[in-house]
Short mmCIF file of C-alpha atoms in Angstrom, two decimals:
data_model
loop_
_atom_site.label_atom_id
_atom_site.label_comp_id
_atom_site.label_asym_id
_atom_site.label_seq_id
_atom_site.Cartn_x
_atom_site.Cartn_y
_atom_site.Cartn_z
CA MET V 1 -29.56 8.08 16.33
CA GLY V 2 -27.32 6.34 19.82
CA TYR V 3 -24.92 4.66 19.49
CA ILE V 4 -21.76 2.73 21.22
CA LYS V 5 -19.47 5.27 21.27
CA HIS V 6 -16.51 3.38 23.06
CA LEU V 7 -16.31 -0.01 25.26
CA THR V 8 -13.62 -1.16 27.72
CA ILE V 9 -13.33 -5.03 28.71
CA ILE V 10 -11.43 -5.84 31.74
CA GLY V 11 -11.50 -9.27 32.88
CA LEU V 12 -13.68 -11.35 30.22
CA LYS V 13 -12.48 -14.32 28.58
CA LYS V 14 -9.47 -13.21 26.49
CA PHE V 15 -9.01 -10.00 27.40
CA LYS V 16 -7.42 -8.91 30.53
CA ARG V 17 -7.97 -5.28 28.53
CA LEU V 18 -9.05 -4.39 25.72
CA ASP V 19 -10.28 -0.70 24.61
CA ILE V 20 -11.72 0.20 21.55
CA ASP V 21 -13.65 3.05 19.94
CA PHE V 22 -16.49 2.39 17.62
CA ASN V 23 -17.25 4.55 14.53
CA LYS V 24 -21.00 5.60 14.59
CA ASN V 25 -22.29 3.49 11.34
CA MET V 26 -19.71 0.53 10.11
CA ASN V 27 -17.49 -1.61 12.10
CA ILE V 28 -15.98 -4.13 10.78
CA LEU V 29 -14.52 -6.69 13.39
CA VAL V 30 -11.64 -8.62 11.91
CA GLY V 31 -8.88 -10.59 13.50
CA GLU V 32 -7.42 -14.84 13.56
CA ASN V 33 -9.58 -17.32 15.02
CA GLU V 34 -9.64 -15.92 18.77
CA ALA V 35 -8.36 -12.96 18.46
CA GLY V 36 -11.84 -11.94 20.76
CA LYS V 37 -13.95 -10.59 17.59
CA SER V 38 -17.04 -12.87 19.11
CA THR V 39 -16.45 -12.07 22.44
CA VAL V 40 -16.62 -8.32 21.80
CA LEU V 41 -19.91 -8.67 20.54
CA GLU V 42 -21.17 -11.16 23.54
CA ALA V 43 -19.66 -8.10 25.86
CA ILE V 44 -22.04 -5.56 24.39
CA ASN V 45 -24.80 -7.85 24.64
CA ILE V 46 -24.08 -8.58 28.41
CA VAL V 47 -23.62 -5.09 29.00
CA LEU V 48 -26.91 -3.80 26.70
CA ASN V 49 -29.36 -6.78 26.84
CA GLN V 50 -28.29 -7.82 30.56
CA GLN V 51 -27.25 -11.28 28.94
CA TYR V 52 -26.69 -14.03 31.56
CA LYS V 53 -28.45 -12.18 34.48
CA ASN V 54 -30.82 -14.95 34.91
CA ALA V 55 -28.16 -17.47 34.62
CA ASP V 56 -26.83 -20.37 36.44
CA LYS V 57 -23.65 -19.29 38.29
CA SER V 58 -21.68 -21.72 36.69
CA VAL V 59 -21.49 -19.79 33.39
CA ILE V 60 -19.25 -17.77 35.40
CA LYS V 61 -16.48 -19.40 35.41
CA GLU V 62 -16.44 -19.53 31.77
CA LEU V 63 -16.59 -15.83 31.58
CA LEU V 64 -13.31 -15.23 33.62
CA ASN V 65 -9.97 -14.73 32.10
CA LYS V 66 -7.54 -17.54 32.68
CA GLU V 67 -4.65 -15.43 32.95
CA ASN V 68 -6.51 -13.49 36.29
CA GLU V 69 -7.63 -17.14 37.55
CA GLU V 70 -4.19 -17.91 37.79
CA THR V 71 -3.23 -14.85 39.39
CA PHE V 72 -5.63 -15.95 42.31
CA PHE V 73 -4.31 -19.69 42.26
CA LYS V 74 -1.07 -18.00 43.67
CA GLU V 75 -1.56 -15.39 45.56
CA LYS V 76 -4.87 -16.63 47.20
CA THR V 77 -6.11 -13.67 48.01
CA LEU V 78 -9.79 -11.30 48.28
CA ASP V 79 -8.15 -8.83 46.48
CA SER V 80 -6.97 -11.15 43.59
CA LEU V 81 -9.99 -12.69 43.25
CA PRO V 82 -11.04 -12.36 39.34
CA LYS V 83 -13.49 -10.12 38.37
CA ILE V 84 -15.43 -8.86 35.38
CA GLN V 85 -16.34 -4.70 34.70
CA ILE V 86 -17.89 -3.80 31.11
CA GLU V 87 -17.52 -0.20 30.62
CA MET V 88 -19.98 1.34 27.67
CA VAL V 89 -19.67 4.70 26.71
CA LEU V 90 -22.68 5.92 24.94
CA ALA V 91 -23.66 8.77 22.17
CA MET V 92 -26.77 10.22 22.78
CA THR V 93 -28.46 13.13 21.68
CA ASP V 94 -29.40 15.59 25.35
CA ASN V 95 -33.03 16.04 24.36
CA GLU V 96 -33.90 12.62 24.71
CA LYS V 97 -35.99 11.06 26.82
CA GLY V 98 -35.14 9.73 29.44
CA LEU V 99 -31.57 10.26 29.34
CA HIS V 100 -30.74 11.87 32.36
CA GLU V 101 -30.83 8.01 33.76
CA PHE V 102 -27.69 7.84 31.96
CA TRP V 103 -25.72 10.65 32.69
CA GLY V 104 -22.33 10.97 35.12
CA GLU V 105 -19.35 9.68 36.03
CA ASN V 106 -20.16 5.70 38.04
CA ARG V 107 -16.80 4.89 36.07
CA LEU V 108 -14.02 2.61 35.91
CA SER V 109 -11.74 5.14 34.65
CA GLU V 110 -11.47 9.15 35.73
CA PRO V 111 -14.54 10.21 36.50
CA ILE V 112 -15.37 11.90 33.31
CA VAL V 113 -19.34 12.56 32.57
CA ASP V 114 -20.89 10.63 30.24
CA TYR V 115 -23.71 9.13 28.87
CA GLY V 116 -22.95 5.14 29.80
CA ILE V 117 -23.63 1.89 31.30
CA LEU V 118 -21.01 -0.02 33.62
CA TYR V 119 -21.78 -4.43 33.99
CA GLU V 120 -19.52 -5.90 36.77
CA CYS V 121 -19.41 -9.47 37.83
CA LYS V 122 -17.05 -9.64 40.93
CA PHE V 123 -16.94 -11.87 44.65
CA ASP V 124 -19.87 -10.45 46.88
CA ASP V 125 -17.59 -8.64 49.64
CA GLU V 126 -20.38 -9.18 52.28
CA CYS V 127 -19.49 -12.67 51.92
CA ALA V 128 -15.36 -12.51 52.66
CA ASN V 129 -15.87 -13.67 56.48
CA ILE V 130 -18.37 -16.37 55.86
CA LEU V 131 -15.50 -17.71 52.84
CA ALA V 132 -12.20 -17.17 54.02
CA GLN V 133 -10.76 -20.61 54.60
CA GLU V 134 -12.16 -21.50 51.47
CA ILE V 135 -10.49 -18.03 49.59
CA ARG V 136 -6.81 -19.36 50.76
CA GLU V 137 -7.05 -22.51 50.21
CA GLY V 138 -7.23 -21.23 46.50
CA LYS V 139 -10.76 -21.90 45.64
CA ILE V 140 -13.15 -19.66 43.39
CA PRO V 141 -16.39 -19.38 45.43
CA TYR V 142 -18.50 -18.72 41.80
CA GLU V 143 -21.58 -19.62 43.69
CA TYR V 144 -21.07 -16.27 45.31
CA TYR V 145 -20.20 -14.11 42.46
CA ILE V 146 -23.00 -11.09 41.81
CA MET V 147 -23.34 -9.23 38.40
CA THR V 148 -24.99 -5.68 38.74
CA TRP V 149 -25.81 -3.35 35.70
CA ASN V 150 -25.62 0.65 36.82
CA THR V 151 -25.89 3.92 34.50
CA PHE V 152 -23.40 6.47 34.76
CA ARG V 153 -25.41 7.93 37.20
CA GLY V 154 -25.17 5.34 39.79
CA THR V 155 -28.76 4.05 39.16
CA PRO V 156 -29.36 0.16 38.50
CA TYR V 157 -29.90 -0.24 34.74
CA LYS V 158 -33.23 -1.91 33.83
CA ASN V 159 -34.06 -4.59 30.22
CA ILE V 160 -37.00 -2.30 29.85
CA LYS V 161 -35.37 1.15 29.85
CA LYS V 162 -32.85 0.28 27.51
CA PRO V 163 -31.34 3.37 25.97
CA PHE V 164 -31.63 2.64 22.16
CA LYS V 165 -32.59 0.03 20.13
CA SER V 166 -30.80 -3.08 19.68
CA ILE V 167 -30.36 -6.85 17.71
CA PHE V 168 -28.56 -9.06 17.76
CA ILE V 169 -27.60 -11.64 13.92
CA ASP V 170 -26.20 -14.42 15.18
CA THR V 171 -25.73 -16.92 12.06
CA SER V 172 -23.28 -18.61 13.22
CA LEU V 173 -25.29 -20.47 16.06
CA LYS V 174 -25.67 -24.17 14.64
CA ASP V 175 -29.09 -24.89 16.01
CA THR V 176 -31.17 -22.82 13.19
CA ASN V 177 -34.25 -22.68 15.40
CA SER V 178 -32.71 -21.18 18.26
CA SER V 179 -30.59 -18.88 16.52
CA PHE V 180 -34.48 -17.46 14.73
CA ASN V 181 -35.85 -17.52 18.31
CA TYR V 182 -33.42 -15.30 19.65
CA PHE V 183 -33.93 -12.99 16.84
CA ASN V 184 -37.52 -13.31 16.87
CA ARG V 185 -38.08 -12.34 20.95
CA ALA V 186 -35.11 -9.85 19.99
CA LEU V 187 -37.13 -8.00 17.37
CA PHE V 188 -40.17 -8.10 19.09
CA SER V 189 -39.07 -6.46 22.03
CA SER V 190 -37.31 -3.48 19.83
CA LEU V 191 -40.36 -3.13 17.76
CA TYR V 192 -43.16 -2.18 20.70
CA ASP V 193 -42.53 -0.25 23.69
CA GLU V 194 -43.64 -1.80 27.28
CA ASN V 195 -47.34 -1.21 27.05
CA VAL V 196 -48.08 -2.66 23.66
CA LYS V 197 -45.73 -6.11 24.72
CA MET V 198 -47.53 -6.52 28.07
CA ASN V 199 -50.61 -5.76 26.54
CA ALA V 200 -50.22 -8.68 23.70
CA LYS V 201 -48.76 -11.02 25.87
CA ASN V 202 -51.46 -11.14 28.55
CA LEU V 203 -54.11 -11.09 25.23
CA PHE V 204 -52.33 -13.83 24.22
CA ARG V 205 -52.14 -15.68 27.36
CA PHE V 206 -56.42 -15.75 27.81
CA HIS V 207 -57.66 -16.75 25.30
CA PHE V 208 -54.82 -19.08 25.03
CA ASN V 209 -56.75 -20.48 27.82
CA ASN V 210 -59.94 -19.75 26.87
CA ALA V 211 -59.49 -21.72 23.53
CA PHE V 212 -57.97 -25.17 25.28
CA GLU V 213 -61.26 -24.76 27.70
CA LYS V 214 -63.10 -24.81 24.11
CA LEU V 215 -61.84 -28.35 24.03
CA GLN V 216 -63.32 -29.53 26.47
CA LEU V 217 -61.41 -32.72 27.20
CA ALA V 218 -63.07 -35.04 29.62
CA ASP V 219 -61.39 -35.13 32.73
CA ILE V 220 -58.87 -37.49 34.29
CA ASP V 221 -61.01 -38.26 37.48
CA ASP V 222 -62.90 -36.96 40.50
CA LYS V 223 -59.66 -34.23 41.54
CA ARG V 224 -57.49 -34.16 38.38
CA LYS V 225 -57.81 -32.96 34.89
CA PHE V 226 -55.79 -31.40 31.86
CA GLY V 227 -54.94 -27.18 31.77
CA ILE V 228 -52.41 -25.10 30.36
CA ASN V 229 -49.05 -24.15 32.78
CA ASP V 230 -49.08 -20.66 31.91
CA LYS V 231 -44.99 -20.12 33.03
CA LYS V 232 -44.48 -23.27 30.09
CA VAL V 233 -46.26 -21.29 27.56
CA VAL V 234 -44.91 -17.76 26.82
CA LEU V 235 -45.63 -15.65 23.49
CA GLU V 236 -41.86 -14.42 22.86
CA SER V 237 -40.94 -18.25 22.75
CA ILE V 238 -43.03 -19.52 20.43
CA ILE V 239 -43.57 -16.18 18.16
CA SER V 240 -42.22 -16.20 14.94
CA VAL V 241 -41.78 -13.87 11.46
CA PHE V 242 -43.67 -14.91 8.66
CA GLU V 243 -42.82 -13.35 5.12
CA ASN V 244 -45.75 -14.69 2.34
CA ASN V 245 -47.50 -16.91 4.86
CA ILE V 246 -44.02 -19.20 5.81
CA PRO V 247 -42.42 -19.24 9.13
CA LEU V 248 -38.63 -17.55 8.23
CA GLU V 249 -37.12 -20.58 10.05
CA SER V 250 -38.66 -22.86 7.46
CA LYS V 251 -36.82 -20.54 4.30
CA GLY V 252 -33.10 -22.75 4.58
CA SER V 253 -30.01 -21.46 6.63
CA GLY V 254 -28.84 -19.84 3.59
CA MET V 255 -31.49 -17.07 3.53
CA GLU V 256 -31.17 -16.53 7.11
CA SER V 257 -28.59 -14.10 7.36
CA LEU V 258 -30.01 -11.94 4.38
CA ILE V 259 -33.44 -12.20 5.62
CA LYS V 260 -32.61 -10.95 9.29
CA THR V 261 -30.24 -8.45 7.63
CA GLN V 262 -33.23 -6.78 5.94
CA ILE V 263 -35.47 -6.67 8.51
CA ALA V 264 -32.78 -5.12 10.20
CA LEU V 265 -32.14 -2.18 8.18
CA GLU V 266 -35.59 -1.55 7.82
CA LYS V 267 -35.81 2.22 8.96
CA LYS V 268 -39.23 2.12 10.03
CA TYR V 269 -38.24 -0.32 12.71
CA ASN V 270 -35.48 2.49 13.96
CA ILE V 271 -33.23 0.07 15.34
CA ASP V 272 -29.97 1.57 16.35
CA VAL V 273 -27.48 -0.78 16.66
CA ILE V 274 -27.30 -3.93 15.13
CA LEU V 275 -25.06 -6.77 15.70
CA MET V 276 -24.09 -9.21 13.10
CA GLU V 277 -21.51 -12.32 13.73
CA GLU V 278 -19.92 -13.49 10.68
CA PRO V 279 -22.86 -12.67 8.24
CA GLU V 280 -21.30 -14.70 5.16
CA ASN V 281 -22.72 -17.98 6.56
CA HIS V 282 -24.19 -20.11 4.34
CA LEU V 283 -24.91 -17.06 1.62
CA CYS V 284 -23.56 -17.94 -1.83
CA LEU V 285 -22.06 -14.98 -3.46
CA THR V 286 -25.48 -14.00 -5.25
CA ASN V 287 -27.22 -13.68 -1.89
CA MET V 288 -23.78 -12.46 -0.45
CA ASN V 289 -23.91 -9.39 -3.04
CA LYS V 290 -28.16 -9.15 -2.27
CA MET V 291 -26.74 -8.13 1.76
CA LEU V 292 -24.03 -5.81 0.99
CA ASP V 293 -26.23 -4.28 -1.37
CA GLU V 294 -29.03 -3.75 1.79
CA ILE V 295 -25.99 -2.95 3.92
CA THR V 296 -24.23 -0.13 1.91
CA SER V 297 -27.48 1.36 1.23
CA LYS V 298 -29.10 1.69 4.37
CA MET V 299 -25.93 1.64 6.80
CA ASP V 300 -26.48 5.20 7.76
CA SER V 301 -29.36 4.77 9.94
CA SER V 302 -28.32 2.67 12.05
CA GLN V 303 -24.84 1.75 14.30
CA ILE V 304 -23.36 -1.88 12.84
CA ILE V 305 -20.61 -3.79 14.71
CA LEU V 306 -20.39 -7.16 12.77
CA THR V 307 -17.52 -10.02 12.41
CA THR V 308 -16.48 -11.21 9.32
CA HIS V 309 -13.58 -13.69 8.17
CA SER V 310 -14.75 -12.30 4.13
CA SER V 311 -12.15 -10.62 2.37
CA MET V 312 -15.15 -9.20 0.08
CA ILE V 313 -17.33 -8.66 3.00
CA ALA V 314 -14.87 -6.65 4.75
CA SER V 315 -13.41 -4.81 1.57
CA ARG V 316 -17.18 -3.42 -0.10
CA LEU V 317 -17.69 -1.90 3.51
CA ASP V 318 -14.90 0.21 2.90
CA LEU V 319 -11.92 -1.21 4.80
CA ARG V 320 -11.60 2.10 6.62
CA ASN V 321 -14.58 1.01 8.95
CA ILE V 322 -12.03 -2.16 9.98
CA LEU V 323 -10.78 -2.24 13.49
CA TRP V 324 -8.44 -5.18 13.09
CA LEU V 325 -8.15 -7.42 16.73
CA HIS V 326 -4.72 -8.41 17.16
CA ASN V 327 -1.86 -8.45 19.74
CA TYR V 328 -5.08 -7.48 22.76
CA MET V 329 -5.47 -4.18 20.69
CA ALA V 330 -8.38 -2.68 18.25
CA GLU V 331 -6.44 -0.92 15.50
CA SER V 332 -8.51 0.94 13.45
CA LEU V 333 -7.43 1.62 9.68
CA ALA V 334 -9.44 4.64 9.19
CA SER V 335 -6.20 6.55 8.61
CA VAL V 336 -6.30 4.61 4.52
CA ASP V 337 -6.02 6.78 2.18
CA GLU V 338 -9.91 7.31 0.65
CA LYS V 339 -8.20 5.74 -3.32
CA VAL V 340 -6.63 2.62 -1.74
CA ALA V 341 -9.99 2.11 0.14
CA LYS V 342 -12.58 2.75 -3.06
CA PHE V 343 -9.82 0.69 -4.83
CA PHE V 344 -10.85 -2.29 -2.45
CA ILE V 345 -14.32 -1.82 -3.00
CA LYS V 346 -14.39 -2.39 -6.80
CA ALA V 347 -12.18 -5.27 -6.87
CA ASP V 348 -14.19 -7.62 -5.28
CA ASN V 349 -11.73 -10.23 -6.51
CA ASN V 350 -9.14 -9.91 -3.52
CA ASN V 351 -7.39 -11.17 -0.95
CA PHE V 352 -7.41 -8.01 2.12
CA LEU V 353 -7.78 -9.57 4.53
CA GLN V 354 -5.73 -12.96 4.34
CA PHE V 355 -3.00 -10.10 3.92
CA LEU V 356 -3.87 -7.99 6.99
CA LEU V 357 -3.74 -10.94 9.19
CA ALA V 358 -0.62 -12.31 7.96
CA GLN V 359 2.78 -12.04 9.62
CA LYS V 360 5.10 -11.52 6.89
CA VAL V 361 3.38 -11.45 3.07
CA ILE V 362 5.36 -12.43 0.20
CA LEU V 363 2.97 -10.64 -2.60
CA VAL V 364 3.69 -11.90 -6.27
CA GLU V 365 1.65 -10.89 -9.84
CA GLY V 366 0.17 -14.40 -10.92
CA ALA V 367 -0.52 -17.83 -10.50
CA THR V 368 3.44 -19.01 -11.87
CA GLU V 369 4.81 -17.20 -8.38
CA TYR V 370 2.57 -18.58 -6.49
CA LEU V 371 2.90 -21.92 -7.41
CA LEU V 372 6.90 -21.68 -7.60
CA LEU V 373 7.68 -19.91 -4.66
CA PRO V 374 7.06 -22.35 -2.19
CA ASP V 375 9.32 -25.00 -3.01
CA MET V 376 12.22 -22.12 -3.64
CA PHE V 377 11.50 -21.29 0.05
CA GLN V 378 12.05 -24.14 1.56
CA ARG V 379 15.45 -24.75 -0.66
CA ILE V 380 16.65 -22.13 0.68
CA THR V 381 15.95 -21.24 4.20
CA LYS V 382 14.81 -25.05 4.79
CA HIS V 383 12.03 -24.08 6.50
CA SER V 384 7.93 -24.19 5.13
CA LEU V 385 6.23 -20.94 4.82
CA GLU V 386 3.73 -22.61 7.78
CA ASN V 387 6.81 -22.77 9.89
CA SER V 388 7.90 -19.38 9.00
CA LYS V 389 4.41 -17.60 9.26
CA VAL V 390 4.99 -16.05 5.45
CA MET V 391 2.18 -16.32 2.99
CA ILE V 392 2.16 -16.13 -0.19
CA ILE V 393 -0.57 -13.63 -1.82
CA SER V 394 -1.38 -13.19 -5.30
CA CYS V 395 -2.23 -9.76 -6.98
CA ASN V 396 -4.35 -11.13 -9.50
CA GLY V 397 -3.98 -8.61 -11.43
CA ILE V 398 -4.53 -5.58 -8.57
CA SER V 399 -1.84 -3.29 -8.40
CA TYR V 400 0.63 -4.63 -5.59
CA ASP V 401 0.96 -0.14 -4.66
CA ASN V 402 -2.84 -0.47 -2.74
CA TYR V 403 -2.13 -3.81 -0.96
CA LEU V 404 1.71 -1.78 0.02
CA GLN V 405 0.00 1.21 1.09
CA ILE V 406 -1.90 -1.30 3.87
CA ALA V 407 1.29 -2.75 4.70
CA GLN V 408 3.00 1.05 5.42
CA LYS V 409 -0.05 1.99 7.53
CA THR V 410 -0.36 -0.99 9.96
CA ASP V 411 3.98 -1.61 9.72
CA LYS V 412 3.76 -5.53 8.17
CA LYS V 413 6.90 -7.06 6.54
CA VAL V 414 6.14 -7.95 2.55
CA ALA V 415 8.26 -8.04 0.09
CA VAL V 416 6.99 -7.64 -3.30
CA ILE V 417 8.43 -10.13 -6.03
CA THR V 418 7.75 -8.26 -9.49
CA ASP V 419 8.50 -8.00 -13.00
CA ASN V 420 10.66 -4.75 -14.42
CA ASP V 421 8.77 -4.84 -17.79
CA THR V 422 12.04 -3.83 -19.84
CA SER V 423 11.66 -0.36 -17.62
CA GLN V 424 14.96 1.23 -15.95
CA ILE V 425 12.36 3.56 -14.52
CA LYS V 426 10.78 1.24 -12.31
CA ILE V 427 14.29 -0.67 -11.61
CA ASP V 428 15.19 2.94 -10.01
CA LYS V 429 11.78 3.76 -8.07
CA MET V 430 12.30 0.27 -6.59
CA GLU V 431 15.70 1.07 -5.16
CA GLU V 432 14.73 4.48 -3.94
CA PHE V 433 11.51 2.91 -2.18
CA ASN V 434 13.75 0.49 -0.78
CA VAL V 435 15.75 2.64 0.65
CA ASN V 436 13.08 4.74 2.18
CA ASN V 437 10.87 1.61 3.42
CA VAL V 438 11.97 -0.27 6.28
CA ASN V 439 9.40 -2.75 6.63
CA GLN V 440 8.62 -3.04 2.61
CA HIS V 441 10.77 -3.79 0.01
CA VAL V 442 10.22 -4.19 -3.53
CA PHE V 443 12.23 -7.01 -5.20
CA MET V 444 12.98 -7.49 -9.62
CA ASP V 445 16.24 -8.26 -12.00
CA ASN V 446 17.98 -5.60 -12.38
CA ASP V 447 18.59 -5.82 -16.27
CA ILE V 448 15.85 -4.89 -17.89
CA ASP V 449 16.62 -7.90 -20.87
CA ASN V 450 15.24 -10.76 -18.34
CA TRP V 451 12.34 -8.02 -18.15
CA THR V 452 9.50 -11.03 -16.45
CA TRP V 453 9.48 -13.82 -14.82
CA GLU V 454 9.52 -16.28 -17.17
CA THR V 455 12.60 -15.01 -19.22
CA CYS V 456 14.28 -15.13 -16.00
CA ILE V 457 13.92 -19.13 -15.49
CA TYR V 458 14.47 -19.84 -18.57
CA LYS V 459 17.85 -18.20 -19.02
CA LEU V 460 19.02 -19.49 -15.67
CA ASN V 461 17.22 -22.81 -16.38
CA LYS V 462 17.76 -23.16 -20.31
CA ASP V 463 19.07 -26.79 -21.36
CA TYR V 464 16.06 -27.83 -19.13
CA PHE V 465 13.03 -26.40 -20.70
CA GLU V 466 14.19 -26.73 -24.57
CA ASN V 467 14.26 -30.53 -23.46
CA GLU V 468 11.75 -30.70 -21.81
CA ILE V 469 8.88 -28.00 -23.67
CA HIS V 470 7.19 -29.62 -26.23
CA VAL V 471 6.92 -27.18 -29.71
CA GLU V 472 5.39 -27.74 -32.83
CA SER V 473 8.18 -26.85 -35.81
CA ASN V 474 6.19 -24.66 -37.72
CA ALA V 475 4.02 -22.59 -34.56
CA LYS V 476 5.63 -19.04 -33.86
CA TYR V 477 4.12 -18.85 -30.44
CA LEU V 478 4.67 -14.95 -30.44
CA PHE V 479 3.66 -13.28 -27.27
CA TYR V 480 1.76 -9.81 -27.89
CA GLY V 481 2.80 -9.83 -31.50
CA LYS V 482 6.33 -10.52 -30.46
CA ASP V 483 8.95 -13.38 -30.84
CA TYR V 484 11.09 -14.70 -28.09
CA GLY V 485 12.09 -18.20 -29.49
CA LYS V 486 9.68 -21.13 -29.57
CA VAL V 487 10.08 -22.44 -26.38
CA LEU V 488 10.53 -19.28 -24.23
CA GLY V 489 7.54 -17.92 -26.61
CA LYS V 490 5.06 -20.79 -25.18
CA MET V 491 6.11 -20.21 -21.93
CA LEU V 492 4.79 -17.01 -22.24
CA ASN V 493 1.62 -18.21 -23.49
CA ASN V 494 1.00 -20.79 -21.20
CA LYS V 495 2.28 -19.78 -17.82
CA VAL V 496 0.34 -21.65 -15.11
CA GLU V 497 0.63 -25.29 -17.41
CA THR V 498 4.75 -24.45 -17.75
CA ALA V 499 4.98 -23.68 -13.73
CA TYR V 500 2.30 -27.14 -13.42
CA GLN V 501 4.77 -29.10 -15.58
CA VAL V 502 7.98 -28.34 -13.36
CA LEU V 503 5.99 -29.41 -10.23
CA SER V 504 4.53 -32.36 -11.63
CA LYS V 505 7.92 -33.34 -12.79
CA GLY V 506 9.72 -32.14 -8.94
CA TYR V 507 12.60 -30.26 -11.09
CA GLU V 508 14.56 -28.54 -8.73
CA LEU V 509 15.03 -24.83 -11.03
CA LYS V 510 17.98 -23.10 -10.57
CA ILE V 511 16.61 -19.79 -8.30
CA PRO V 512 16.61 -15.86 -10.07
CA LYS V 513 19.07 -13.70 -7.59
CA TYR V 514 16.24 -11.43 -6.89
CA VAL V 515 13.67 -13.97 -6.49
CA GLU V 516 16.64 -15.91 -3.65
CA ASP V 517 16.52 -12.21 -2.87
CA ALA V 518 13.21 -11.79 -1.25
CA ILE V 519 12.66 -15.06 0.48
CA LYS V 520 16.35 -14.48 2.33
CA TRP V 521 14.93 -10.84 3.04
CA ILE V 522 11.39 -11.85 4.45
CA SER V 523 12.28 -14.78 6.43
CA GLY V 524 15.05 -12.51 8.08
#
């Protein structure tokens, strides 16, 4: 199986330069909106499938890096004209037929011999004298740009001689028919060799013209009659995939991603590289699980490169396969501990991606803290969480230790607000952890009698809760068999309801010191 080993992108859209190493099988591209995830897939498509080869030159204006354009507008020289270069290094086996054409040292970087393809989009230097005045005036002559595809051997790369089969599944396209049409053409191209495809297209054209002649339409007049324009009827443009005599595009957008993924992963089709743009689009939870089962059971037979905004996809497909795009670089999470990765695979109900993409995080154990902390943060810092670029994430029963290990690998600033659970050992471990970790701190009350969030809040605001929390005179309100008093007992048994009551009445609770310390530390 061939696969993409490395990609260098220079001057394409937001990237002045990006270097990214790919895993042999699964690659999960994550990042904020506009981080460049789709651009990476587009770069692969440009090189491997020669996207834009026959497009109008106006598309070049959309592809060039804006910073490079601004540099040219200032310098107005031939050398400062913006250009695009994409180098794709391939992992291939030496005995595969025809691969010697991709072997060489025609590369952007130092001449290291390898398999690969080099794409360039730049101004045609042969026109430099003709357009010298236009360039001095700061005009980019897009119509005089040329696109070239060459192998590392230095020979032209042609789409009909792809190093391996690939397919692009893009469910982000709004036009489902266009999306399916692209998929159908790509699948047709990948499944059959050139002789089979050419024979099919010739036979189709012959039989199509034959069928039209059999209609025996009367001539328009002595000189004119109806006929078929072969240029308008191309087999790849009208071909569809049918399942049980129903075209896939009629199945509905909710099934599109699932069906395409199932087809692409069929081992009998031998698709080497599968590109997927946000496969979670339009999928309900049931079909999402079906798709993930399909991928996990067959992903060893292909290289999959996908983008996603779904924590479920990122964690279920093993977060060690994540390539995190941020600050114009791609950071691999391959070094994350195996136990942590497997934990998140099983814990579907997680906020992993929100955690990874946030600049600063406050981790809390439950919904009560999640509801009350935003107001406390605003009162202490005089700023909102959003303006401070801080995100509150509830662990929802997941041990915060798993999140902390991710934070340590990515050097993310994280404050954990948690209970001491009447354990002095837990308090001592917290203090030791904070001494040894600069960017991750754990905060809990140092008094074991203040063992949980509700206890701390109740003691500081006892008068308020005694007046506001309604209790029945004959009820005991035990919590795990213990009597903490009726009001606190009811609070412990109805945590979310109590928090919502405080919020709805707008009461400003006195804030426990450890919570205040956490807020000041994370916002500092």
